[in-house]
Amino acid sequence: MGVIHALHVQELARETQDCELAALADLNVDRAREVAAQIGSDAPVFASVDELASAGVCDATVVVTPTGDHRANAAALIRAGHRVLLEKPLTGALEPDREFAAELDRDHPHALMLAFQRRFDPPLQYAKELMESGAIGRVFKIYSSLEDSNPAPDGYKSGGILPDMSVHNVDEVLWLTGRMPRAALTIGSRIYSHRITTCVEDFDDALLYLWFEDEMVAQIQVSRNHVSGYRVESIIFGEEGQIHVGHFDQKLFDITVEAYGRRGRTEPLALRTFPMRRYGRPLPEFIDRFGAAYKSELAAFIECCRSGSPFPTTHRDGVRAQEVISAGMQAVIGPEQARLVQSA
Ligand SMILES: NC(=O)c1ccc[n+]([C@@H]2O[C@H](COP(=O)([O-])OP(=O)(O)OC[C@H]3O[C@@H](n4cnc5c(N)ncnc54)[C@H](O)[C@@H]3O)[C@@H](O)[C@H]2O)c1
């Protein structure tokens, strides 16, 4: 993921002259050099976050290290005076999230932006606009799915499929509704891809069900088993219709937002298509879908750094999403907890 952020910084530097890719850092220095060469950068390369922090070469950093290192890496850079765009999740677990957030609130309340790219995704922003304009009336259900075509790679460290994957969907639901749920339940299974990776994860397929006040629910579906390709879909259900956001038909590079009215209407309430960017190089599958969102998230980060403004998403959003996930992880139903089927 760091490769795509570096590419986008380099592009924004060329397009806007508002920023400069000042350095890259990776424990694997050769890999960082390779990336610099690929994106046409002659910025210096450092072998650790600490080296970067003490080099004094920049004011802001994007931290894209493994989740277990997020807190230590982000804190070291913030102590060195950087503002930090930290990849999701904040720390991947509730207690360290809360401790880190309290530390930031006390000492550096405006130093960290948490990377929740869906908030910068044009199709989802349009769906939110439609929803807020009342196009489908009162919203009572949101379905949000994220399904990878592969397991997490060999050696990838995951604290569970919910903190690793569903954190995107949970933040999407909290952002769309502006509300926190009151209860959560998870149904989890291991059905296929856990067998073809050395990454150890609780489930490779899970459903997180959320209940809100006033008769509203959210259903979040995450999976590492959608072998025919990355699947990201959201459906917002209201009393007067639905809004669908996704990648339908076989148009590989189109995202469609369609709002349908009640049964009997012959025309959609709204219909727009958003082209996906074609990077023309082999990159992980989520980059095609969210490329524009990652770049616009980064542009927002840089703009806040330049103007000294607070960030649009912070550690607090990370804690809220994790509070929901932690509740769900304490109420898990697998086949052992479910009722046995009695056949005659
Ligand atoms: N927003 C998204 O859609 C999205 C997508 C993928 C990954 N991510 C997040 O990005 C983070 C990284 O994921 P990834 O898939 O790129 O992992 P990765 O393992 O492919 O890459 C991590 C890189 O960090 C380097 N590294 C590790 N510790 C370091 C340190 N202390 N100093 C410098 N470099 C260090 C590693 O050498 C490696 O090159 C994770 O937290 C993940 O949740 C977010």
Short mmCIF file of N, CA, C and O in Angstrom, two decimals, residues 168-224:
data_model
loop_
_atom_site.label_atom_id
_atom_site.label_comp_id
_atom_site.label_asym_id
_atom_site.label_seq_id
_atom_site.Cartn_x
_atom_site.Cartn_y
_atom_site.Cartn_z
N HIS A 168 -13.21 -0.74 7.28
CA HIS A 168 -13.59 0.16 6.19
C HIS A 168 -15.11 0.33 6.13
O HIS A 168 -15.63 1.42 5.97
N ASN A 169 -15.80 -0.82 6.21
CA ASN A 169 -17.26 -0.78 6.08
C ASN A 169 -17.90 -0.13 7.31
O ASN A 169 -18.88 0.60 7.20
N VAL A 170 -17.33 -0.45 8.50
CA VAL A 170 -17.89 0.13 9.71
C VAL A 170 -17.76 1.65 9.65
O VAL A 170 -18.72 2.38 9.88
N ASP A 171 -16.57 2.13 9.26
CA ASP A 171 -16.43 3.58 9.16
C ASP A 171 -17.39 4.15 8.12
O ASP A 171 -17.97 5.21 8.32
N GLU A 172 -17.58 3.42 7.00
CA GLU A 172 -18.51 3.89 5.97
C GLU A 172 -19.92 4.08 6.55
O GLU A 172 -20.57 5.11 6.34
N VAL A 173 -20.37 3.08 7.33
CA VAL A 173 -21.71 3.14 7.89
C VAL A 173 -21.81 4.29 8.91
O VAL A 173 -22.79 5.06 8.92
N LEU A 174 -20.78 4.46 9.75
CA LEU A 174 -20.83 5.53 10.75
C LEU A 174 -20.82 6.90 10.05
O LEU A 174 -21.51 7.83 10.46
N TRP A 175 -20.05 6.98 8.96
CA TRP A 175 -19.96 8.24 8.20
C TRP A 175 -21.27 8.53 7.47
O TRP A 175 -21.77 9.66 7.50
N LEU A 176 -21.85 7.50 6.83
CA LEU A 176 -23.11 7.71 6.09
C LEU A 176 -24.23 8.14 7.03
O LEU A 176 -25.02 9.01 6.70
N THR A 177 -24.29 7.50 8.20
CA THR A 177 -25.45 7.74 9.08
C THR A 177 -25.16 8.81 10.13
O THR A 177 -26.10 9.35 10.70
N GLY A 178 -23.88 9.04 10.43
CA GLY A 178 -23.55 9.96 11.53
C GLY A 178 -23.95 9.38 12.88
O GLY A 178 -24.16 10.11 13.84
N ARG A 179 -24.12 8.06 12.95
CA ARG A 179 -24.62 7.45 14.19
C ARG A 179 -23.76 6.27 14.61
O ARG A 179 -23.12 5.63 13.79
N MET A 180 -23.79 5.96 15.91
CA MET A 180 -23.15 4.75 16.44
C MET A 180 -24.24 3.72 16.70
O MET A 180 -25.32 4.07 17.19
N PRO A 181 -23.96 2.43 16.40
CA PRO A 181 -24.97 1.42 16.72
C PRO A 181 -25.01 1.16 18.22
O PRO A 181 -24.09 1.53 18.94
N ARG A 182 -26.08 0.47 18.64
CA ARG A 182 -26.16 0.18 20.08
C ARG A 182 -25.77 -1.26 20.37
O ARG A 182 -25.41 -1.60 21.48
N ALA A 183 -25.76 -2.15 19.38
CA ALA A 183 -25.40 -3.55 19.62
C ALA A 183 -24.81 -4.17 18.35
O ALA A 183 -25.07 -3.68 17.25
N ALA A 184 -23.99 -5.22 18.56
CA ALA A 184 -23.31 -5.83 17.41
C ALA A 184 -23.18 -7.34 17.62
O ALA A 184 -23.05 -7.81 18.76
N LEU A 185 -23.20 -8.06 16.52
CA LEU A 185 -23.08 -9.53 16.55
C LEU A 185 -22.29 -9.96 15.32
O LEU A 185 -22.46 -9.38 14.24
N THR A 186 -21.44 -10.97 15.48
CA THR A 186 -20.67 -11.46 14.33
C THR A 186 -21.02 -12.92 14.06
O THR A 186 -21.14 -13.72 14.99
N ILE A 187 -21.12 -13.26 12.80
CA ILE A 187 -21.18 -14.67 12.40
C ILE A 187 -19.95 -14.92 11.56
O ILE A 187 -19.71 -14.20 10.56
N GLY A 188 -19.09 -15.85 11.98
CA GLY A 188 -17.82 -16.03 11.29
C GLY A 188 -17.58 -17.47 10.88
O GLY A 188 -18.04 -18.40 11.56
N SER A 189 -16.87 -17.65 9.77
CA SER A 189 -16.58 -19.00 9.27
C SER A 189 -15.21 -19.04 8.62
O SER A 189 -14.70 -18.01 8.17
N ARG A 190 -14.65 -20.23 8.57
CA ARG A 190 -13.44 -20.49 7.78
C ARG A 190 -13.87 -21.48 6.72
O ARG A 190 -14.17 -22.62 7.04
N ILE A 191 -13.91 -21.02 5.47
CA ILE A 191 -14.51 -21.89 4.45
C ILE A 191 -13.59 -22.20 3.28
O ILE A 191 -13.80 -23.14 2.55
N TYR A 192 -12.57 -21.39 3.04
CA TYR A 192 -11.69 -21.74 1.91
C TYR A 192 -10.29 -21.12 2.03
O TYR A 192 -9.30 -21.84 2.22
N SER A 193 -10.17 -19.81 1.94
CA SER A 193 -8.85 -19.25 1.64
C SER A 193 -7.86 -19.32 2.81
O SER A 193 -6.66 -19.17 2.61
N HIS A 194 -8.35 -19.60 4.04
CA HIS A 194 -7.41 -19.75 5.17
C HIS A 194 -6.45 -20.91 4.91
O HIS A 194 -5.37 -20.97 5.48
N ARG A 195 -6.86 -21.84 4.01
CA ARG A 195 -6.01 -23.01 3.73
C ARG A 195 -4.89 -22.70 2.76
O ARG A 195 -3.99 -23.50 2.59
N ILE A 196 -4.94 -21.55 2.07
CA ILE A 196 -3.94 -21.30 1.02
C ILE A 196 -3.05 -20.11 1.36
O ILE A 196 -2.51 -19.45 0.47
N THR A 197 -2.90 -19.81 2.66
CA THR A 197 -1.99 -18.74 3.07
C THR A 197 -1.39 -19.10 4.42
O THR A 197 -2.00 -19.86 5.18
N THR A 198 -0.22 -18.53 4.71
CA THR A 198 0.34 -18.73 6.05
C THR A 198 -0.14 -17.64 7.00
O THR A 198 0.17 -17.66 8.18
N CYS A 199 -0.88 -16.65 6.47
CA CYS A 199 -1.46 -15.62 7.35
C CYS A 199 -2.54 -16.28 8.21
O CYS A 199 -3.43 -16.95 7.70
N VAL A 200 -2.39 -16.12 9.53
CA VAL A 200 -3.36 -16.77 10.43
C VAL A 200 -4.40 -15.73 10.83
O VAL A 200 -4.08 -14.68 11.36
N GLU A 201 -5.64 -16.06 10.55
CA GLU A 201 -6.72 -15.12 10.83
C GLU A 201 -7.91 -15.87 11.42
O GLU A 201 -8.10 -17.05 11.14
N ASP A 202 -8.71 -15.20 12.27
CA ASP A 202 -9.83 -15.89 12.91
C ASP A 202 -10.82 -16.49 11.90
O ASP A 202 -11.20 -17.65 11.99
N PHE A 203 -11.22 -15.69 10.91
CA PHE A 203 -12.19 -16.16 9.91
C PHE A 203 -11.73 -15.72 8.52
O PHE A 203 -10.99 -14.74 8.40
N ASP A 204 -12.21 -16.43 7.49
CA ASP A 204 -11.98 -15.89 6.15
C ASP A 204 -13.28 -15.38 5.53
O ASP A 204 -13.31 -14.91 4.39
N ASP A 205 -14.36 -15.43 6.32
CA ASP A 205 -15.65 -14.95 5.85
C ASP A 205 -16.45 -14.55 7.10
O ASP A 205 -16.53 -15.33 8.05
N ALA A 206 -17.00 -13.35 7.12
CA ALA A 206 -17.74 -12.94 8.33
C ALA A 206 -18.85 -11.96 8.00
O ALA A 206 -18.76 -11.19 7.03
N LEU A 207 -19.87 -12.01 8.83
CA LEU A 207 -20.98 -11.06 8.74
C LEU A 207 -21.07 -10.34 10.08
O LEU A 207 -21.16 -10.97 11.13
N LEU A 208 -20.99 -9.02 10.03
CA LEU A 208 -21.12 -8.20 11.25
C LEU A 208 -22.48 -7.51 11.17
O LEU A 208 -22.75 -6.78 10.21
N TYR A 209 -23.32 -7.80 12.14
CA TYR A 209 -24.70 -7.27 12.13
C TYR A 209 -24.80 -6.20 13.20
O TYR A 209 -24.41 -6.43 14.35
N LEU A 210 -25.30 -5.03 12.85
CA LEU A 210 -25.36 -3.91 13.79
C LEU A 210 -26.80 -3.41 13.96
O LEU A 210 -27.52 -3.27 12.96
N TRP A 211 -27.18 -3.16 15.20
CA TRP A 211 -28.50 -2.59 15.48
C TRP A 211 -28.33 -1.16 15.98
O TRP A 211 -27.52 -0.90 16.88
N PHE A 212 -29.11 -0.26 15.41
CA PHE A 212 -29.13 1.15 15.82
C PHE A 212 -30.46 1.43 16.51
O PHE A 212 -31.41 0.65 16.39
N GLU A 213 -30.53 2.58 17.20
CA GLU A 213 -31.83 3.02 17.74
C GLU A 213 -32.76 3.29 16.56
O GLU A 213 -32.30 3.46 15.43
N ASP A 214 -34.03 3.40 16.82
CA ASP A 214 -35.03 3.80 15.82
C ASP A 214 -35.10 2.85 14.64
O ASP A 214 -35.15 3.29 13.48
N GLU A 215 -35.05 1.57 14.91
CA GLU A 215 -35.32 0.57 13.87
C GLU A 215 -34.43 0.72 12.65
O GLU A 215 -34.92 0.81 11.51
N MET A 216 -33.12 0.79 12.87
CA MET A 216 -32.19 0.76 11.74
C MET A 216 -31.13 -0.29 11.99
O MET A 216 -30.70 -0.49 13.13
N VAL A 217 -30.73 -1.00 10.92
CA VAL A 217 -29.67 -2.01 11.06
C VAL A 217 -28.63 -1.82 9.96
O VAL A 217 -28.88 -1.15 8.96
N ALA A 218 -27.46 -2.41 10.19
CA ALA A 218 -26.45 -2.48 9.12
C ALA A 218 -25.95 -3.91 9.06
O ALA A 218 -25.82 -4.58 10.10
N GLN A 219 -25.70 -4.38 7.85
CA GLN A 219 -25.15 -5.73 7.64
C GLN A 219 -23.85 -5.56 6.88
O GLN A 219 -23.84 -5.04 5.77
N ILE A 220 -22.76 -5.99 7.51
CA ILE A 220 -21.44 -5.82 6.89
C ILE A 220 -20.90 -7.20 6.56
O ILE A 220 -20.78 -8.06 7.43
N GLN A 221 -20.60 -7.40 5.29
CA GLN A 221 -20.15 -8.72 4.82
C GLN A 221 -18.69 -8.59 4.38
O GLN A 221 -18.38 -7.78 3.50
N VAL A 222 -17.79 -9.33 5.00
CA VAL A 222 -16.40 -9.33 4.54
C VAL A 222 -15.95 -10.76 4.26
O VAL A 222 -16.37 -11.70 4.95
N SER A 223 -15.12 -10.89 3.25
CA SER A 223 -14.70 -12.23 2.86
C SER A 223 -13.37 -12.16 2.12
O SER A 223 -13.05 -11.15 1.50
N ARG A 224 -12.62 -13.24 2.19
CA ARG A 224 -11.39 -13.35 1.41
C ARG A 224 -11.57 -14.43 0.35
O ARG A 224 -10.62 -15.01 -0.12
#
